[in-house]
Tab-separated table of C-alpha atoms in Angstrom:
chain	number	residue	atom	x	y	z
A	1	MET	CA	76.944	125.398	112.919
A	2	ILE	CA	76.274	121.897	111.641
A	3	LYS	CA	73.163	121.560	109.480
A	4	SER	CA	73.487	117.948	108.354
A	5	ILE	CA	75.463	114.730	108.649
A	6	LYS	CA	75.879	112.774	105.425
A	7	VAL	CA	76.724	109.064	105.317
A	8	ASN	CA	78.924	108.090	102.361
A	9	LEU	CA	78.816	104.423	101.327
A	10	ASP	CA	80.119	104.764	97.777
A	11	VAL	CA	83.196	102.570	98.232
A	12	ILE	CA	81.321	99.958	100.293
A	13	GLU	CA	78.613	99.726	97.602
A	14	ALA	CA	81.331	99.088	95.011
A	15	MET	CA	82.966	96.517	97.268
A	16	LEU	CA	79.655	94.726	97.823
A	17	TYR	CA	79.438	94.008	94.116
A	18	TYR	CA	83.079	92.888	94.110
A	19	TRP	CA	82.591	90.538	97.094
A	20	GLN	CA	79.342	89.104	95.700
A	21	ALA	CA	80.721	88.518	92.199
A	22	THR	CA	83.986	87.071	93.490
A	23	SER	CA	82.175	84.725	95.877
A	24	GLU	CA	80.144	83.468	92.915
A	25	LYS	CA	83.420	82.764	91.085
A	26	GLU	CA	82.817	85.523	88.547
A	27	LYS	CA	85.866	87.336	87.243
A	28	VAL	CA	85.812	90.988	88.267
A	29	GLY	CA	87.505	92.974	85.537
A	30	GLU	CA	90.620	95.042	86.019
A	31	PRO	CA	88.837	98.317	85.063
A	32	TYR	CA	86.288	97.806	87.861
A	33	ILE	CA	89.018	97.040	90.385
A	34	ILE	CA	90.953	100.131	89.293
A	35	SER	CA	87.777	102.208	89.684
A	36	ILE	CA	87.627	101.096	93.327
A	37	ALA	CA	91.249	102.125	93.850
A	38	ASP	CA	90.478	105.484	92.198
A	39	PHE	CA	87.743	106.459	94.674
A	40	LYS	CA	88.812	109.681	96.377
A	41	GLU	CA	87.784	108.151	99.725
A	42	MET	CA	90.361	105.376	99.299
A	43	GLU	CA	93.165	107.947	99.478
A	44	TYR	CA	92.934	107.827	103.287
A	45	LEU	CA	94.517	104.380	103.075
A	46	TYR	CA	97.366	105.383	100.807
A	47	GLY	CA	100.830	106.039	102.092
A	48	GLU	CA	104.114	104.239	102.463
A	49	GLY	CA	103.615	100.556	101.696
A	50	PHE	CA	100.053	100.850	100.366
A	51	ASP	CA	98.739	102.708	97.323
A	52	LYS	CA	96.308	102.426	94.394
A	53	ASP	CA	98.395	99.672	92.877
A	54	SER	CA	98.233	97.776	96.173
A	55	VAL	CA	94.422	97.792	95.983
A	56	ARG	CA	94.545	96.629	92.374
A	57	ARG	CA	97.117	93.924	93.110
A	58	VAL	CA	95.227	92.535	96.128
A	59	LEU	CA	91.735	92.604	94.618
A	60	SER	CA	92.990	91.162	91.313
A	61	ALA	CA	94.750	88.320	93.120
A	62	ILE	CA	91.584	87.485	95.033
A	63	SER	CA	89.362	87.684	91.947
A	64	ASN	CA	91.796	85.543	89.934
A	65	ARG	CA	92.198	83.069	92.805
A	66	GLU	CA	95.917	83.660	92.911
A	67	VAL	CA	98.144	83.679	95.947
A	68	LEU	CA	99.110	87.186	96.989
A	69	ASN	CA	102.861	87.441	96.766
A	70	SER	CA	103.605	90.601	98.719
A	71	GLU	CA	106.120	91.698	101.314
A	72	SER	CA	103.815	94.549	102.381
A	73	LYS	CA	102.153	93.967	105.741
A	74	LEU	CA	99.417	96.439	104.738
A	75	GLU	CA	98.675	94.595	101.507
A	76	ARG	CA	98.496	91.276	103.358
A	77	LYS	CA	96.135	92.799	105.955
A	78	PHE	CA	93.931	94.213	103.176
A	79	TRP	CA	93.952	90.782	101.508
A	80	ASN	CA	92.968	89.071	104.785
A	81	ASN	CA	90.144	91.533	105.398
A	82	ASN	CA	88.709	91.023	101.922
A	83	MET	CA	89.032	87.240	102.111
A	84	TRP	CA	87.124	87.369	105.402
A	85	MET	CA	84.236	89.109	103.598
A	86	LEU	CA	84.130	86.288	101.066
A	87	GLU	CA	84.036	83.519	103.681
A	88	ASP	CA	80.504	84.315	104.814
A	89	LEU	CA	78.440	86.772	102.792
A	90	GLU	CA	75.631	86.535	105.344
A	91	PHE	CA	77.971	87.974	107.969
A	92	THR	CA	79.143	90.604	105.471
A	93	ASN	CA	75.505	91.582	104.952
A	94	MET	CA	75.073	91.784	108.738
A	95	MET	CA	77.942	94.284	108.728
A	96	VAL	CA	76.442	96.274	105.852
A	97	GLN	CA	72.890	96.465	107.208
A	98	PRO	CA	73.520	98.949	110.055
A	99	VAL	CA	75.612	101.116	107.747
A	100	LYS	CA	72.967	101.220	105.007
A	101	THR	CA	70.242	102.198	107.475
A	102	LEU	CA	72.383	104.688	109.376
A	103	ASN	CA	70.694	108.060	109.864
A	104	LEU	CA	72.668	110.479	111.993
A	105	SER	CA	70.389	113.522	111.727
A	106	TYR	CA	69.425	113.116	115.396
A	107	MET	CA	73.031	113.970	116.334
A	108	VAL	CA	73.053	117.427	114.709
A	109	ASP	CA	71.514	119.275	117.680
A	110	LYS	CA	73.663	117.402	120.173
A	111	LEU	CA	76.872	118.217	118.285
A	112	ASN	CA	75.849	121.861	117.934
A	113	SER	CA	75.197	122.044	121.679
A	114	ILE	CA	78.726	120.749	122.295
A	115	ASN	CA	80.410	123.054	119.805
A	116	GLY	CA	78.062	125.522	118.111
A	117	SER	CA	80.968	127.472	116.673
A	118	THR	CA	82.235	124.777	114.323
A	119	ASP	CA	83.071	125.986	110.820
A	120	TYR	CA	81.345	123.050	109.174
A	121	ASP	CA	77.741	123.130	108.030
A	122	GLN	CA	77.920	119.497	106.920
A	123	ILE	CA	79.815	116.565	108.376
A	124	GLU	CA	80.454	113.462	106.326
A	125	VAL	CA	80.787	109.954	107.766
A	126	ILE	CA	82.584	107.768	105.230
A	127	PHE	CA	82.967	103.985	105.374
A	128	ILE	CA	85.923	102.446	103.540
A	129	PRO	CA	87.477	98.961	103.420
A	130	GLY	CA	90.585	99.747	105.444
A	131	HIS	CA	93.612	97.801	106.483
A	132	VAL	CA	94.899	98.873	109.906
A	133	ASP	CA	93.478	102.061	111.409
A	134	GLU	CA	90.010	102.026	112.925
A	135	TYR	CA	89.174	105.575	111.848
A	136	TYR	CA	90.572	108.802	110.441
A	137	LEU	CA	89.557	112.432	110.992
A	138	ASP	CA	90.032	114.935	108.180
A	139	GLN	CA	88.474	118.408	108.289
A	140	ASN	CA	84.705	117.738	108.328
A	141	LYS	CA	85.039	113.998	107.630
A	142	LEU	CA	84.986	110.962	109.877
A	143	ILE	CA	86.334	107.989	107.943
A	144	ILE	CA	85.583	104.595	109.484
A	145	ASN	CA	87.204	101.289	108.585
A	146	PHE	CA	84.254	99.122	107.516
A	147	PHE	CA	86.090	95.962	108.558
A	148	ARG	CA	85.922	97.071	112.217
A	149	ILE	CA	82.119	96.799	112.325
A	150	MET	CA	81.160	93.751	114.394
A	151	PRO	CA	77.564	92.552	114.441
A	152	SER	CA	76.754	90.178	117.274
A	153	LEU	CA	75.960	86.612	116.329
A	154	TYR	CA	74.092	86.179	119.610
A	155	GLU	CA	72.169	89.425	120.153
A	156	GLU	CA	70.036	90.538	117.238
A	157	GLY	CA	70.613	94.171	116.333
A	158	LYS	CA	73.732	94.559	118.488
A	159	VAL	CA	76.587	96.071	116.515
A	160	THR	CA	79.904	97.326	117.872
A	161	ILE	CA	83.168	98.910	116.803
A	162	GLY	CA	86.084	98.438	119.162
A	163	ASP	CA	83.875	97.080	121.973
A	164	LYS	CA	81.603	100.154	121.809
A	165	ASP	CA	78.052	100.358	120.569
A	166	PHE	CA	78.070	101.301	116.876
A	167	LYS	CA	76.162	104.581	117.234
A	168	GLU	CA	77.920	105.540	120.470
A	169	TYR	CA	81.252	104.993	118.737
A	170	ILE	CA	80.250	107.242	115.842
A	171	GLU	CA	78.969	109.909	118.227
A	172	GLU	CA	82.226	109.816	120.219
A	173	LYS	CA	84.300	110.211	117.052
A	174	LEU	CA	82.084	113.033	115.757
A	175	VAL	CA	82.563	114.888	119.039
A	176	GLU	CA	86.309	114.382	118.641
A	177	LEU	CA	86.055	115.689	115.057
A	178	ILE	CA	84.251	118.936	115.923
A	179	ASN	CA	86.518	119.602	118.905
A	180	LYS	CA	89.821	119.173	117.073
């Protein structure tokens, strides 16, 4: 039976500093960039063609204002996503706001009514700066690609992921998680 749903923003908080400092033309040091790559949550991105060194290489290139010279499609996608964050920090903050204020405790009873026999007493919703996949499911964790969050420029408060309302999307994926 689920007792709580935790929202994990550790990597996004680290990236916010990186994006802010880089946009202000500050040099973000290699140790800080490596610390981002070392987050356990980042491991969901790692596989063939993208690893810790890919994160370091891409974020260092951006911070140093160098051209990314990579054959890896995943590295180029990660580079594009991060450059997009730097283009308009106001939009980036519009993406961050619904994540920072996200409280999913109201979903506990609903999820328990769907599957009260789940082995998990806590579910974790993790936001990471991904490259391709929209989300990942792993045991009691829902990992969401932060770059897929789309706040509306025309309707205040409207936020979507993949053409679905932000909270409805999360609820749908949590149901998928507890039923797998």
